[in-house]
Amino acid sequence: MRPITVLSLLLLCGLRPLKAFTATTSQCRCLFGDPCWPSEAEFEALAAQVSQPLVHPIPPASPCYTSPTSPECATVGSTWIDGIWRADQAGAMQSTNFETFIFPNGTIDACYLNAALGTPCNQGSVSAIGVDARTVEDIQAAVNFAVTHNLRLAVKNTGHDYFGRSNARGSFMLWTHHLKNITVHPTFAPTGAPSTSEVYDFALTIGSGVQWHEAYDAANEAGRILVGGASAGGSVGASGGWIQGGGHSALSPSYGLGVDNVLEMTVITSSGSFLTANAYHNSDLFWALRGGGGGTFGVVTSVTYRTRPTVPVIAAFLDITQNGSQLNAGMSKVFAELVRITPELTDAGWGGYVSFTPSNDSVNLNLATIVPNVSWEQANATMQPYLDFVTEVVANSTTTGNASEILTLTAALTTPFDSWYDWYKALYSNPDGAVGFNVELGTWLIPRDAIENNMEQVVDTLSAVPGLGYYLVCGGETTKIDPDSAAVNPAWRKAVVHVVGATVWAEGATAGTINQLREGLKTQTAKLRALAPDSGAYFNEASLYEPDFRQSFFGSHYEKLRKIKAKYDPIDLFVVVEGVGSEEWSKDLNCRL
């Protein structure tokens, strides 16, 4: 029997030669289907250099088209919204719209979960082939191969990416998800540090494939906590795009952003060099990697984090529901008071998440916040007056005789947890949710002065955002840190809240419908931006359509970042959507302008 070739596998998966994107000059990347695409023999030579067989990413719904009654298809259906499962699939993104591809004429290439839509299962934007990296040498081989053949390279870890930077149609993928090494150092000094001047207890070094649930387990076992993200099941990568974009946390008001807690990183550049980056070695690269954006300067292979001793936390919970899709008078009062006290809360170390969820002509407000290492009495001094205010507003809402004004209060309390880890496990153990659907974001960082000087406009603007996310992941300690200490957007150092709007659409929506929703999101995001035009946005959770991404995501740091990129990636191997240097490339990032 004739062996199946790489090309045959790609064609079987529905990826056809990309005639519309054929590279015609050396200024363009080589894509699958171009004459320059590596030969079977060249891929076989690459396979001989790496530790694992080459990976052939397929859209995650593919088994339901090739074998609808198979156990594999049943697994797809039952785990579609499981972030850990999606991270384990080479071809899956956490937001499914980034698995699809929209042609200029509006045709959509995709592989939908709902096969009843009647569209064929095609490759969409899922990468064509790649390396399943398990070692530094695997990454070096993949990088060298991409450079040699001028390939469009996509670096992917878990696929948690609201910009779709982890894949690209016709691209060569470098999958770092299985770099799972974790080391707890009883004592740690950054490489090159003076022998006794900088030593940290129980620093944690994690490979670039480690996810937060794995990092938290390791830290907790050592009796430590670390500043990290919160997501369903802890499926976000702990040392990939999260940290390179800045890394916010419910612990940030107490301990700073993720980038403020990094001691050392290792990275492979486009030359194939394996570098250590910290305050003493390659310090400019270390600066850039802490907020300058993932997939831009090189492939991070590990991050060493500072940790802290485990301490008790006090949590606050609030859950209110109203009838009607527009905030009624009572809910508006509840939200306005929250906005008013936000600077006070974050100054006191409170951090966490507030969300408005519209559903069936009702709106639910849910608050889940924590403050570490304070007494219950100290925590209540700042939070309990707000909860009492809410309770009174809810009680008064029942006296109007108007059903549309009634608020239903399910929870309004503070309670202690033995550790941040216990709080995280109680709220985020279930890996289902917030993934497996089509979504784009529009966000902005709201500074203290906007709230203190223009609160009414802030409240009115945010109240009109359907499904608003109001994240207390800045302010406090974050604002005390030198804005130039790391590359992360200086706007973080003045912000007290990160606000998030979004638009979603169903599988099978037309390009026209999607574009209409995008225009609405752009308009909404412009209103957020107008609240504080000199502020900025979080690079990992933001709009794909910022009018000036350089200012919005990097602020005054952009020019320095561009120079550092030119030094460590002079060939621009690493180019991502709205990342440093992307303005010098075509919209699809395939050809240099």
Coordinates of N, CA, C and O in Angstrom, one line a residue, residues 257-334:
L257 N 0.8 43.2 38.4 CA 0.5 42.4 37.2 C 1.4 41.2 37.2 O 2.4 41.1 37.9
G258 N 1.1 40.3 36.3 CA 2.0 39.1 36.1 C 3.4 39.5 35.7 O 4.4 39.0 36.3
V259 N 3.5 40.5 34.8 CA 4.9 41.0 34.4 C 5.7 41.5 35.6 O 6.9 41.6 35.5
D260 N 5.0 42.0 36.6 CA 5.7 42.5 37.8 C 6.3 41.5 38.7 O 6.9 41.8 39.7
N261 N 5.9 40.2 38.4 CA 6.3 39.1 39.2 C 7.2 38.1 38.5 O 7.3 36.9 39.0
V262 N 7.8 38.4 37.4 CA 8.6 37.6 36.6 C 10.1 37.8 37.0 O 10.5 39.0 37.0
L263 N 10.8 36.8 37.2 CA 12.3 36.9 37.6 C 13.2 36.6 36.4 O 14.3 37.2 36.3
E264 N 12.7 35.7 35.5 CA 13.6 35.3 34.4 C 12.8 34.5 33.4 O 11.7 33.9 33.7
M265 N 13.2 34.6 32.1 CA 12.6 33.9 31.0 C 13.6 33.3 30.1 O 14.8 33.8 30.0
T266 N 13.3 32.2 29.4 CA 14.1 31.7 28.4 C 13.4 31.8 27.1 O 12.2 31.6 27.0
V267 N 14.1 32.1 26.0 CA 13.4 32.3 24.7 C 14.3 31.9 23.6 O 15.6 31.9 23.7
I268 N 13.7 31.5 22.5 CA 14.4 31.1 21.2 C 14.0 32.2 20.2 O 12.9 32.4 19.9
T269 N 15.1 32.8 19.6 CA 14.8 33.9 18.7 C 14.8 33.4 17.3 O 15.1 32.2 17.0
S270 N 14.6 34.2 16.3 CA 14.5 33.8 14.9 C 15.8 33.3 14.4 O 15.8 32.6 13.3
S271 N 16.9 33.6 15.0 CA 18.2 33.1 14.6 C 18.4 31.6 15.1 O 19.4 31.0 14.8
G272 N 17.5 31.2 15.9 CA 17.6 29.8 16.6 C 18.4 29.9 17.9 O 18.6 28.8 18.5
S273 N 18.8 31.1 18.3 CA 19.6 31.2 19.6 C 18.6 31.0 20.8 O 17.5 31.4 20.8
F274 N 19.2 30.3 21.7 CA 18.5 30.0 23.0 C 19.0 31.0 24.1 O 20.2 30.9 24.4
L275 N 18.2 31.9 24.5 CA 18.7 33.0 25.3 C 18.0 33.0 26.7 O 16.8 32.6 26.8
T276 N 18.8 33.4 27.7 CA 18.2 33.7 29.0 C 18.0 35.2 29.1 O 18.9 36.0 28.7
A277 N 16.8 35.6 29.5 CA 16.5 37.0 29.6 C 16.1 37.3 31.1 O 15.1 36.7 31.6
N278 N 16.8 38.2 31.7 CA 16.4 38.7 33.0 C 17.0 40.1 33.2 O 17.5 40.7 32.2
A279 N 17.1 40.6 34.4 CA 17.6 42.0 34.6 C 19.1 42.1 34.4 O 19.6 43.2 34.3
Y280 N 19.8 40.9 34.2 CA 21.2 40.9 34.1 C 21.7 40.4 32.7 O 22.9 40.7 32.3
H281 N 20.9 39.6 32.1 CA 21.2 39.1 30.7 C 20.1 39.5 29.8 O 19.0 39.2 30.1
N282 N 20.5 40.0 28.6 CA 19.5 40.4 27.6 C 18.4 41.2 28.3 O 17.2 40.9 28.1
S283 N 18.8 42.2 29.0 CA 17.8 42.9 29.8 C 16.8 43.7 28.9 O 15.6 43.9 29.3
D284 N 17.2 44.1 27.8 CA 16.3 44.7 26.9 C 15.2 43.8 26.4 O 14.0 44.1 26.3
L285 N 15.6 42.6 26.1 CA 14.6 41.5 25.7 C 13.7 41.2 26.8 O 12.5 41.0 26.6
F286 N 14.3 41.1 28.0 CA 13.5 40.8 29.2 C 12.4 41.9 29.4 O 11.2 41.6 29.7
W287 N 12.8 43.1 29.2 CA 11.8 44.2 29.3 C 10.7 44.1 28.3 O 9.5 44.2 28.6
A288 N 11.1 43.8 27.0 CA 10.1 43.7 26.0 C 9.2 42.5 26.2 O 8.0 42.6 25.9
L289 N 9.7 41.4 26.6 CA 8.8 40.2 26.8 C 7.8 40.4 27.9 O 6.8 39.6 27.9
R290 N 8.0 41.3 28.7 CA 7.0 41.6 29.8 C 6.0 42.7 29.4 O 6.0 43.8 29.9
G291 N 5.2 42.3 28.4 CA 4.1 43.2 28.0 C 4.2 43.7 26.6 O 3.2 44.3 26.1
G292 N 5.2 43.3 25.9 CA 5.4 43.7 24.5 C 4.6 42.9 23.5 O 4.6 43.1 22.3
G293 N 3.9 41.8 24.0 CA 3.1 41.0 23.2 C 3.6 39.6 22.8 O 4.8 39.5 22.5
G294 N 2.8 38.6 22.9 CA 3.2 37.3 22.5 C 3.4 37.1 21.0 O 2.9 37.9 20.2
G295 N 4.2 36.1 20.7 CA 4.4 35.8 19.3 C 5.1 36.9 18.5 O 5.0 37.0 17.3
T296 N 5.9 37.7 19.2 CA 6.5 38.9 18.6 C 8.0 39.0 18.6 O 8.7 39.4 17.6
F297 N 8.6 38.5 19.7 CA 10.1 38.6 19.8 C 10.8 37.3 19.8 O 12.0 37.3 19.5
G298 N 10.1 36.2 19.9 CA 10.7 34.9 19.9 C 9.7 33.9 20.5 O 8.5 34.2 20.8
V299 N 10.2 32.7 20.7 CA 9.3 31.7 21.4 C 9.8 31.5 22.8 O 10.9 31.0 23.1
V300 N 9.0 31.9 23.7 CA 9.3 31.7 25.1 C 9.2 30.2 25.5 O 8.2 29.6 25.2
T301 N 10.3 29.7 26.1 CA 10.3 28.3 26.5 C 10.0 28.1 28.0 O 9.6 27.0 28.4
S302 N 10.3 29.1 28.8 CA 10.0 29.0 30.2 C 10.0 30.4 30.9 O 10.5 31.3 30.3
V303 N 9.2 30.4 32.0 CA 9.1 31.6 32.8 C 9.4 31.3 34.2 O 8.8 30.3 34.7
T304 N 10.2 32.0 34.9 CA 10.4 31.8 36.4 C 9.6 33.0 37.1 O 9.9 34.2 36.9
Y305 N 8.7 32.6 38.0 CA 7.9 33.5 38.7 C 8.3 33.6 40.1 O 8.7 32.6 40.8
R306 N 8.2 34.8 40.7 CA 8.2 35.0 42.1 C 7.0 34.5 42.7 O 5.9 34.6 42.2
T307 N 7.1 33.8 43.9 CA 5.9 33.4 44.6 C 5.9 34.0 46.0 O 6.9 34.6 46.4
R308 N 4.8 33.8 46.7 CA 4.6 34.3 48.1 C 4.1 33.3 48.9 O 3.4 32.3 48.5
P309 N 4.3 33.3 50.2 CA 3.7 32.4 51.1 C 2.1 32.4 51.0 O 1.5 33.4 50.9
T310 N 1.6 31.2 51.2 CA 0.1 31.1 51.2 C -0.5 31.9 52.4 O 0.0 31.8 53.5
V311 N -1.5 32.7 52.1 CA -2.2 33.5 53.2 C -3.7 33.3 53.0 O -4.2 33.0 51.9
P312 N -4.4 33.5 54.1 CA -5.9 33.5 54.0 C -6.4 34.7 53.1 O -5.7 35.7 52.9
V313 N -7.6 34.5 52.5 CA -8.2 35.6 51.8 C -9.6 35.7 52.2 O -10.2 34.8 52.8
I314 N -10.1 36.9 52.1 CA -11.6 37.2 52.3 C -12.2 37.4 51.0 O -11.7 38.2 50.1
A315 N -13.3 36.7 50.7 CA -14.0 36.8 49.4 C -15.3 37.6 49.6 O -15.9 37.5 50.7
A316 N -15.7 38.3 48.6 CA -17.0 38.9 48.6 C -17.8 38.4 47.4 O -17.3 38.2 46.3
F317 N -19.1 38.1 47.7 CA -20.0 37.7 46.6 C -21.3 38.5 46.6 O -21.8 38.8 47.6
L318 N -21.7 38.8 45.4 CA -22.9 39.6 45.2 C -23.6 39.0 43.9 O -22.9 38.8 42.9
D319 N -24.9 38.7 44.1 CA -25.6 38.2 42.9 C -27.0 38.8 42.9 O -27.8 38.6 43.9
I320 N -27.3 39.6 41.9 CA -28.6 40.3 41.8 C -29.2 40.1 40.4 O -28.4 40.1 39.4
T321 N -30.5 39.9 40.3 CA -31.2 39.8 39.0 C -32.3 40.8 38.9 O -33.0 41.0 39.9
Q322 N -32.5 41.3 37.7 CA -33.7 42.2 37.5 C -34.4 41.7 36.2 O -33.8 41.0 35.4
N323 N -35.6 42.2 36.1 CA -36.4 41.9 34.8 C -36.0 43.0 33.8 O -35.7 44.2 34.2
G324 N -36.1 42.7 32.6 CA -35.8 43.7 31.5 C -34.4 43.7 31.1 O -33.5 43.4 31.9
S325 N -34.2 44.1 29.8 CA -32.8 44.0 29.3 C -32.0 45.3 29.5 O -30.8 45.3 29.4
Q326 N -32.7 46.4 29.9 CA -32.0 47.6 30.2 C -31.9 47.8 31.7 O -32.9 47.4 32.4
L327 N -30.8 48.3 32.2 CA -30.7 48.4 33.7 C -31.8 49.3 34.3 O -32.0 50.4 33.8
N328 N -32.5 48.7 35.2 CA -33.6 49.5 35.9 C -33.0 50.5 36.9 O -31.7 50.5 37.1
A329 N -33.8 51.3 37.6 CA -33.3 52.3 38.5 C -32.5 51.7 39.6 O -31.4 52.2 40.0
G330 N -33.0 50.6 40.2 CA -32.2 50.0 41.3 C -30.9 49.4 40.9 O -29.9 49.7 41.5
M331 N -30.9 48.7 39.8 CA -29.6 48.1 39.3 C -28.6 49.2 38.9 O -27.4 49.1 39.1
S332 N -29.1 50.3 38.4 CA -28.3 51.4 38.0 C -27.6 52.0 39.2 O -26.4 52.4 39.2
K333 N -28.4 52.1 40.3 CA -27.8 52.6 41.6 C -26.7 51.7 42.1 O -25.7 52.2 42.6
V334 N -27.0 50.4 42.1 CA -26.1 49.4 42.5 C -24.7 49.5 41.8 O -23.6 49.5 42.3

